Short mmCIF file of C-alpha atoms and ligand atoms in Angstrom, two decimals:
data_model
loop_
_atom_site.label_atom_id
_atom_site.label_comp_id
_atom_site.label_asym_id
_atom_site.label_seq_id
_atom_site.Cartn_x
_atom_site.Cartn_y
_atom_site.Cartn_z
CA MET E 14 7.62 2.68 18.56
CA ASN E 15 6.37 4.64 21.52
CA TRP E 16 6.48 7.87 19.63
CA PHE E 17 3.74 6.37 17.53
CA LYS E 18 1.30 6.27 20.36
CA GLN E 19 2.23 9.68 21.60
CA GLN E 20 2.03 11.25 18.21
CA LEU E 21 -1.19 9.55 17.37
CA ALA E 22 -2.90 11.00 20.40
CA ASN E 23 -2.49 14.37 18.78
CA VAL E 24 -3.37 13.39 15.29
CA VAL E 25 -6.77 12.83 13.93
CA GLY E 26 -5.82 13.08 10.32
CA THR E 27 -7.60 11.94 7.25
CA GLU E 28 -6.92 9.02 4.98
CA GLU E 29 -4.33 10.04 2.45
CA PRO E 30 -5.13 9.75 -1.26
CA GLU E 31 -3.09 7.31 -3.34
CA TYR E 32 -0.01 9.18 -4.47
CA GLY E 33 1.66 5.97 -5.62
CA PRO E 34 5.26 4.79 -5.43
CA SER E 35 6.56 7.80 -7.37
CA ALA E 36 5.72 10.01 -4.38
CA ILE E 37 8.39 8.41 -2.23
CA ARG E 38 12.16 8.50 -2.64
CA PRO E 39 13.40 5.64 -0.47
CA VAL E 40 16.85 5.90 1.07
CA THR E 41 17.57 2.57 -0.61
CA LYS E 42 17.79 4.53 -3.91
CA GLN E 43 20.64 6.58 -2.46
CA ALA E 44 22.30 3.30 -1.54
CA GLU E 45 22.65 2.40 -5.23
CA THR E 46 25.38 5.02 -5.58
CA LYS E 47 26.52 5.26 -1.98
CA PRO E 48 25.71 2.26 0.22
CA TYR E 49 26.26 4.06 3.50
CA SER E 50 27.95 6.98 5.25
CA ILE E 51 29.92 6.82 8.47
CA LEU E 52 28.39 9.05 11.14
CA SER E 53 30.25 12.05 12.45
CA LYS E 54 29.39 13.78 15.69
CA ASP E 55 27.50 16.35 13.65
CA ASP E 56 25.19 13.61 12.32
CA LEU E 57 24.10 12.95 15.91
CA ARG E 58 22.68 16.41 16.55
CA TRP E 59 19.13 16.75 17.70
CA LYS E 60 17.34 18.66 14.96
CA ALA E 61 14.49 20.05 17.06
CA LEU E 62 12.53 21.01 13.94
CA ASP E 63 9.75 23.54 14.26
CA HIS E 64 7.07 21.56 12.43
CA THR E 65 5.33 18.26 13.15
CA ASN E 66 8.00 15.63 13.74
CA VAL E 67 9.22 13.10 16.25
CA GLU E 68 12.84 12.49 17.10
CA THR E 69 13.95 9.54 19.19
CA GLU E 70 17.22 8.29 20.60
CA THR E 71 16.85 4.67 21.67
CA PHE E 72 19.44 2.42 23.28
CA TYR E 73 18.98 -1.35 23.42
CA PHE E 74 20.92 -3.53 25.85
CA PHE E 75 21.81 -7.17 26.41
CA THR E 76 23.78 -7.91 29.53
CA ASP E 77 26.29 -10.74 29.61
CA ASP E 78 24.02 -12.63 31.97
CA GLY E 79 21.08 -12.49 29.58
CA MET E 80 18.97 -9.49 30.60
CA THR E 81 17.31 -7.40 27.84
CA SER E 82 16.34 -3.74 28.26
CA TRP E 83 16.11 -0.43 26.49
CA VAL E 84 15.87 3.29 27.23
CA GLN E 85 14.59 6.09 25.02
CA VAL E 86 14.10 9.84 24.79
CA ILE E 87 11.27 11.06 22.58
CA TYR E 88 11.25 14.68 21.44
CA SER E 89 8.10 15.51 19.57
CA ASN E 90 6.66 18.60 18.03
CA VAL E 91 2.98 18.64 17.20
CA GLY E 92 1.88 20.99 14.48
CA GLY E 93 4.70 23.43 15.22
CA ILE E 94 2.76 24.45 18.30
CA ARG E 95 3.80 22.32 21.21
CA THR E 96 6.93 20.33 22.00
CA THR E 97 6.80 17.48 24.49
CA CYS E 98 9.46 15.06 25.70
CA GLN E 99 9.13 11.64 27.20
CA PHE E 100 11.60 9.27 28.80
CA ASN E 101 10.85 5.57 28.50
CA SER E 102 12.59 2.47 29.77
CA LYS E 103 11.78 -1.21 29.76
CA ILE E 104 13.41 -4.12 31.54
CA PHE E 105 12.25 -7.46 30.16
CA ASP E 106 11.36 -10.35 32.48
CA HIS E 107 12.04 -8.21 35.54
CA GLU E 108 9.96 -10.39 37.83
CA GLY E 109 9.93 -13.58 35.85
CA PRO E 110 8.99 -14.38 32.26
CA GLY E 111 6.61 -11.85 30.76
CA LYS E 112 6.73 -9.52 33.77
CA HIS E 113 8.40 -6.42 32.48
CA GLN E 114 9.36 -3.20 34.20
CA TRP E 115 7.99 -0.42 32.04
CA CYS E 116 8.43 3.25 32.92
CA SER E 117 7.21 6.15 30.83
CA ASP E 118 7.45 9.70 32.10
CA GLN E 119 6.97 13.13 30.67
CA LEU E 120 10.04 15.34 30.97
CA HIS E 121 10.09 18.96 32.11
CA ASN E 122 12.43 21.89 31.51
CA PHE E 123 14.20 20.13 28.66
CA GLY E 124 16.88 21.52 26.41
CA PHE E 125 20.17 20.87 24.64
CA ASP E 126 23.81 21.80 24.95
CA GLU E 127 25.44 24.15 22.45
CA PRO E 128 26.34 21.54 19.75
CA GLN E 129 22.85 20.07 20.22
CA THR E 130 24.19 16.55 20.82
CA SER E 131 23.31 16.32 24.52
CA PHE E 132 19.83 16.44 25.99
CA TYR E 133 18.87 17.60 29.47
CA ALA E 134 15.68 17.70 31.49
CA ASP E 135 14.73 17.78 35.18
CA SER E 136 16.23 14.63 36.77
CA MET E 137 17.43 13.31 33.43
CA ALA E 138 20.37 13.71 31.03
CA MET E 139 21.57 12.00 27.87
CA GLU E 140 25.01 13.33 26.96
CA LEU E 141 27.30 12.64 24.04
CA ASN E 142 30.95 13.03 25.02
CA GLU E 143 33.49 15.36 23.40
CA ALA E 144 34.96 12.57 21.25
CA GLY E 145 31.47 11.71 19.99
CA ASP E 146 31.87 8.01 20.78
CA ALA E 147 30.01 7.54 24.07
CA TYR E 148 26.71 8.52 25.64
CA THR E 149 26.05 8.74 29.36
CA ILE E 150 22.39 8.32 30.28
CA LYS E 151 21.23 9.28 33.74
CA SER E 152 17.71 9.40 35.04
CA ALA E 153 16.12 9.68 38.44
CA ARG E 154 12.86 10.77 36.84
CA ASN E 155 11.10 7.64 38.04
CA GLU E 156 12.07 5.77 41.21
CA ASP E 157 10.91 2.55 39.63
CA CYS E 158 13.84 2.73 37.24
CA ILE E 159 16.86 4.81 38.19
CA ILE E 160 19.39 4.82 35.41
CA ASN E 161 23.12 5.48 35.23
CA LEU E 162 24.61 4.07 32.04
CA THR E 163 27.54 4.63 29.73
CA VAL E 164 27.23 3.39 26.17
CA THR E 165 30.47 3.29 24.18
CA ARG E 166 30.61 2.85 20.43
CA LYS E 167 32.80 -0.07 19.31
CA ALA E 168 32.17 -0.24 15.54
CA PRO E 169 31.60 2.89 13.40
CA GLY E 170 28.13 4.39 13.36
CA PHE E 171 26.42 4.57 9.97
CA GLN E 172 23.41 5.78 8.03
CA VAL E 173 22.37 4.31 4.71
CA GLY E 174 23.05 6.35 1.56
CA ASN E 175 24.12 9.97 1.97
CA ASP E 176 21.79 11.04 4.71
CA GLY E 177 19.87 7.95 5.89
CA THR E 178 16.63 9.63 4.86
CA THR E 179 13.58 8.60 2.85
CA TYR E 180 11.56 11.51 1.45
CA PHE E 181 7.80 11.65 0.90
CA GLY E 182 5.76 13.82 -1.44
CA PRO E 183 5.33 14.06 -5.22
CA ASP E 184 7.71 17.01 -5.63
CA PRO E 185 11.34 15.95 -4.97
CA ALA E 186 12.31 19.59 -4.50
CA GLU E 187 9.81 20.02 -1.69
CA PRO E 188 9.20 16.81 0.23
CA TRP E 189 6.39 17.05 2.75
CA GLY E 190 7.65 14.25 4.92
CA SER E 191 10.75 12.26 5.77
CA MET E 192 12.07 9.36 7.78
CA ARG E 193 15.70 9.12 8.84
CA HIS E 194 17.56 6.42 10.75
CA ALA E 195 21.14 6.35 12.00
CA PHE E 196 22.76 3.49 13.87
CA TRP E 197 25.53 2.56 16.23
CA PRO E 198 25.32 -1.18 15.62
CA ARG E 199 27.84 -2.33 18.20
CA CYS E 200 28.50 -0.73 21.57
CA SER E 201 29.47 -1.76 25.07
CA VAL E 202 27.42 -0.76 28.09
CA THR E 203 28.36 -0.31 31.73
CA GLY E 204 26.44 1.08 34.67
CA THR E 205 23.22 0.27 36.46
CA MET E 206 19.46 0.15 36.05
CA GLN E 207 17.93 0.17 39.48
CA THR E 208 14.40 -0.80 40.44
CA PRO E 209 12.97 -0.88 43.98
CA SER E 210 13.53 -4.64 44.12
CA LYS E 211 16.69 -5.16 42.11
CA THR E 212 19.78 -3.39 40.78
CA TYR E 213 20.96 -4.61 37.42
CA GLU E 214 24.68 -4.41 36.73
CA MET E 215 24.61 -3.47 33.07
CA LYS E 216 27.74 -5.12 31.74
CA GLY E 217 27.27 -6.17 28.15
CA ARG E 218 26.32 -5.06 24.65
CA GLY E 219 24.50 -1.98 23.51
CA MET E 220 23.04 -0.76 20.24
CA TYR E 221 21.76 2.70 19.42
CA VAL E 222 19.24 4.03 16.89
CA TYR E 223 18.53 7.67 16.15
CA ALA E 224 15.26 8.24 14.30
CA LEU E 225 13.66 11.35 12.87
CA GLN E 226 10.17 10.98 11.57
CA GLY E 227 9.00 14.11 9.82
CA MET E 228 5.35 13.23 9.20
CA LYS E 229 2.29 11.61 10.72
CA PRO E 230 3.09 8.03 11.74
CA HIS E 231 0.12 6.24 10.21
CA HIS E 232 0.72 8.03 6.90
CA LEU E 233 4.31 6.80 6.90
CA ALA E 234 4.09 3.08 7.56
CA CYS E 235 1.58 0.29 7.97
CA ARG E 236 4.15 -2.36 9.03
CA TRP E 237 7.52 -2.32 10.77
CA ASN E 238 10.24 -4.86 11.45
CA PHE E 239 13.17 -4.16 13.72
CA VAL E 240 16.03 -6.54 14.53
CA ASN E 241 18.96 -6.19 16.93
CA PHE E 242 21.22 -9.25 17.01
CA GLN E 243 24.47 -9.36 18.95
CA THR E 244 26.99 -12.21 18.91
CA PRO E 245 30.41 -12.33 20.59
CA THR E 246 32.03 -11.04 17.37
CA TYR E 247 29.23 -9.59 15.20
CA SER E 248 26.32 -7.17 15.48
CA ALA E 249 23.48 -7.10 12.97
CA VAL E 250 20.76 -4.43 12.92
CA LEU E 251 17.79 -4.10 10.59
CA MET E 252 15.02 -1.50 10.29
CA GLU E 253 12.23 -2.05 7.80
CA TYR E 254 8.92 -0.37 7.15
CA THR E 255 6.22 -0.70 4.55
CA THR E 256 4.37 2.44 3.54
CA PRO E 257 0.59 2.48 3.34
CA GLN E 258 -1.14 2.14 -0.03
CA SER E 259 -0.92 5.93 -0.40
CA TYR E 260 2.80 5.48 -1.20
CA GLY E 261 2.39 2.21 -3.07
CA LYS E 262 3.15 -0.15 -0.18
CA THR E 263 6.81 0.62 -0.71
CA VAL E 264 9.20 -1.38 1.46
CA VAL E 265 12.19 0.46 2.89
CA SER E 266 14.57 -2.01 4.50
CA VAL E 267 18.02 -1.01 5.72
CA GLY E 268 20.64 -2.07 8.20
CA GLY E 269 24.16 -3.28 8.62
CA ILE E 270 26.54 -5.76 10.19
CA ALA E 271 29.54 -4.87 12.31
CA LYS E 272 32.43 -7.09 13.33
CA ASP E 273 34.27 -5.98 16.45
CA ASP E 274 35.46 -2.45 15.54
CA GLU E 275 34.63 -2.41 11.83
CA LEU E 276 31.63 -2.57 9.49
CA VAL E 277 31.20 -5.69 7.36
CA THR E 278 28.33 -4.27 5.33
CA ALA E 279 25.57 -1.67 5.47
CA GLY E 280 22.78 -0.89 3.06
CA LEU E 281 19.83 -2.94 1.84
CA CYS E 282 18.12 -5.58 3.92
CA GLU E 283 15.05 -7.77 3.82
CA ALA E 284 12.84 -9.12 6.59
CA LYS E 285 10.44 -11.97 5.85
CA HIS E 286 7.84 -13.65 7.99
CA VAL E 287 8.18 -17.14 6.56
CA THR E 288 5.38 -18.53 8.69
CA SER E 289 2.85 -16.68 10.81
CA LYS E 290 0.29 -17.79 13.28
CA PRO E 291 -2.40 -15.45 14.52
CA GLU E 292 -3.69 -16.30 17.99
CA THR E 293 -7.23 -16.19 16.69
CA GLU E 294 -8.66 -16.07 13.19
CA ASN E 295 -9.31 -12.36 13.54
CA ASP E 296 -5.86 -11.33 14.57
CA TRP E 297 -2.62 -10.06 13.14
CA PRO E 298 -0.41 -12.70 11.49
CA GLU E 299 2.10 -12.96 14.30
CA PRO E 300 5.44 -14.14 12.84
CA ARG E 301 6.72 -17.54 13.95
CA THR E 302 9.51 -18.35 11.49
CA VAL E 303 11.56 -15.48 10.15
CA SER E 304 14.24 -14.76 7.61
CA PHE E 305 16.35 -11.61 7.99
CA GLU E 306 18.85 -10.77 5.26
CA TRP E 307 21.64 -8.22 4.93
CA LYS E 308 22.65 -7.62 1.29
CA ASP E 309 26.01 -6.83 -0.24
CA GLN E 310 26.86 -3.15 -0.57
CA HIS E 311 27.69 -3.17 -4.28
CA ASP E 312 24.39 -3.93 -5.94
CA GLY E 313 22.38 -5.38 -3.08
CA LYS E 314 21.87 -8.64 -4.97
CA THR E 315 23.74 -11.15 -2.86
CA VAL E 316 23.20 -12.02 0.77
CA VAL E 317 26.07 -11.22 3.10
CA GLY E 318 24.37 -12.00 6.37
CA GLU E 319 21.30 -13.97 7.36
CA ILE E 320 19.30 -15.16 10.32
CA ASN E 321 16.78 -17.90 9.61
CA GLY E 322 14.66 -19.80 12.04
CA ASP E 323 11.88 -19.88 14.58
CA LEU E 324 11.27 -16.98 16.87
CA PRO E 325 11.01 -17.70 20.57
CA PRO E 326 7.55 -17.29 22.11
CA LYS E 327 6.81 -13.57 22.14
CA SER E 328 7.98 -11.75 25.24
CA ASP E 329 5.36 -9.06 24.92
CA ARG E 330 2.44 -7.89 22.87
CA ILE E 331 1.68 -4.20 23.04
CA GLU E 332 -1.53 -2.61 21.94
CA VAL E 333 -0.32 0.64 20.45
CA LEU E 334 -3.54 2.51 21.05
CA ALA E 335 -4.33 1.16 24.50
CA HIS E 336 -4.37 4.52 26.19
CA LEU E 337 -5.86 6.64 23.48
CA PRO E 338 -9.31 8.20 23.42
CA GLY E 339 -11.94 6.05 21.75
CA PHE E 340 -12.54 8.34 18.82
CA VAL E 341 -8.89 8.15 17.74
CA LYS E 342 -8.96 4.37 18.02
CA SER E 343 -12.00 4.03 15.84
CA PHE E 344 -10.37 6.20 13.22
CA ILE E 345 -7.20 4.11 13.14
CA GLN E 346 -9.02 0.80 13.26
CA GLY E 347 -11.16 1.78 10.31
CA ALA E 348 -9.04 0.24 7.58
CA THR E 349 -8.66 -3.31 8.90
CA GLY E 350 -10.84 -3.52 11.97
CA LEU E 351 -7.73 -4.63 13.87
CA LYS E 352 -5.96 -2.61 16.51
CA PRO E 353 -2.31 -1.78 15.89
CA HIS E 354 -0.03 -4.12 17.81
CA ILE E 355 3.67 -4.59 18.42
CA PHE E 356 4.99 -8.10 19.01
CA GLN E 357 8.34 -8.25 20.81
CA TYR E 358 10.76 -11.18 20.99
CA SER E 359 13.97 -11.73 22.82
CA SER E 360 16.21 -14.78 23.04
CA LYS E 361 19.73 -15.83 23.87
CA ASP E 362 21.67 -18.35 21.81
CA GLN E 363 18.60 -19.68 19.99
CA LEU E 364 19.19 -18.11 16.57
CA THR E 365 22.38 -17.97 14.50
CA LEU E 366 23.80 -15.22 12.32
CA LYS E 367 25.57 -16.49 9.19
CA VAL E 368 27.99 -13.99 7.68
CA LYS E 369 30.06 -14.09 4.50
CA ASP E 370 33.01 -12.18 5.87
CA GLY E 371 35.58 -11.87 3.11
CA GLU E 372 36.54 -15.37 2.01
CA GLN E 373 35.17 -17.12 5.03
CA GLU E 374 31.66 -17.99 6.14
CA VAL E 375 31.07 -17.62 9.83
CA SER E 376 28.13 -18.72 11.98
CA GLU E 377 27.62 -17.40 15.49
CA LYS E 378 24.76 -17.70 17.92
CA GLY E 379 23.71 -14.53 19.68
CA GLN E 380 21.20 -12.44 21.58
CA LEU E 381 18.11 -11.33 19.71
CA PHE E 382 15.68 -8.50 20.26
CA CYS E 383 13.13 -7.96 17.53
CA GLU E 384 9.80 -6.31 16.94
CA ALA E 385 7.07 -6.88 14.40
CA THR E 386 4.58 -4.02 14.28
CA PHE E 387 1.22 -4.12 12.52
CA ILE E 388 -0.52 -0.78 12.16
CA SER E 389 -3.01 -1.14 9.33
C1 LIG I 563 27.11 6.72 37.80
O1 LIG I 563 28.11 5.82 37.39
C2 LIG I 563 29.40 6.39 37.44
C3 LIG I 563 30.39 5.41 36.81
O2 LIG I 563 29.88 4.14 36.68
C4 LIG I 563 29.74 6.72 38.88
O3 LIG I 563 31.03 7.29 38.96
C5 LIG I 563 28.71 7.70 39.42
O4 LIG I 563 28.95 7.95 40.78
C6 LIG I 563 27.31 7.18 39.24
N1 LIG I 563 26.36 8.22 39.57
C7 LIG I 563 25.32 8.02 40.38
C8 LIG I 563 24.44 9.20 40.60
O5 LIG I 563 25.07 6.93 40.88
#
């Protein structure tokens, strides 16, 4: 979600009129005829579009000994005028519960290789290998988090429908905005993340999301849910957003479940906050009990996978606009009077994934990382 903040700093847009639900073609429509597509190396190219858009490659990690972290490259173009890149990393509970190591640095002299699948900048590289099944991520951009990681795909990568993309705008022939997601749901990770006080041996699970957001972030979504759940055998990922009223509060919810080296299902999902408890009366309804569902890939009517239960206490709460100029904040706050916030949760062996895998029903506990984002 960090692209949101970055993008927002450059955007003082206007409220959009109400175009209604007919002005959005959710990727879930594509899923009615084609539930998902397996990713090829070509699907993992950076697009580097020449109009306003934000591309991110984000890798989430759980080590076998229970550490949670992620790293991310953001490539963003503002108004077709200026391109900036940022490298972010976060290690959760680095110095005890709630004390996270967060590094965010602008990148210089960035560029791509010829197939446009590897990214380079001063003191930083994120390279996809020849086979298209592993990334190496190296960064000495910030001494507070020196990174040397290899992420290897175990199950196939996928995008929902034909192209993983939701299109915005009343004219289907000429959409004015888009949102694409592509996933590697189950990977292994090796390597190190090194801080001045500790070197983490990164042996464990990884998960990767590519995102391309081709429009202004607050016009695209007012709520987000993201789930990454990894068990010894299964991996379940879910990405859901709700558009603002301008696109009819349409919910786009997609994801998939992998088992070892295969996909069990991919397509439609649903995230519910069953109970919520704001810290104060004038606060966002922070989720406490959740229900995450992965639907069957034929008609999306039956549940193939589910996680139900209480979230752990939040590991972090991030004010999206914290570092923005006041005039941008007041603009964004206008609608609700509340500041956009991201709630993050991470737990090990507290929640259980139930999967209908062929004839059998399997339950496995696992490691959870999830985010609930409230924008407006
Ligand atoms: C990064 O890790 C690889 C393999 O784990 C190792 O061979 C290499 O020397 C490391 N590079 C640095 C700069 O530490």
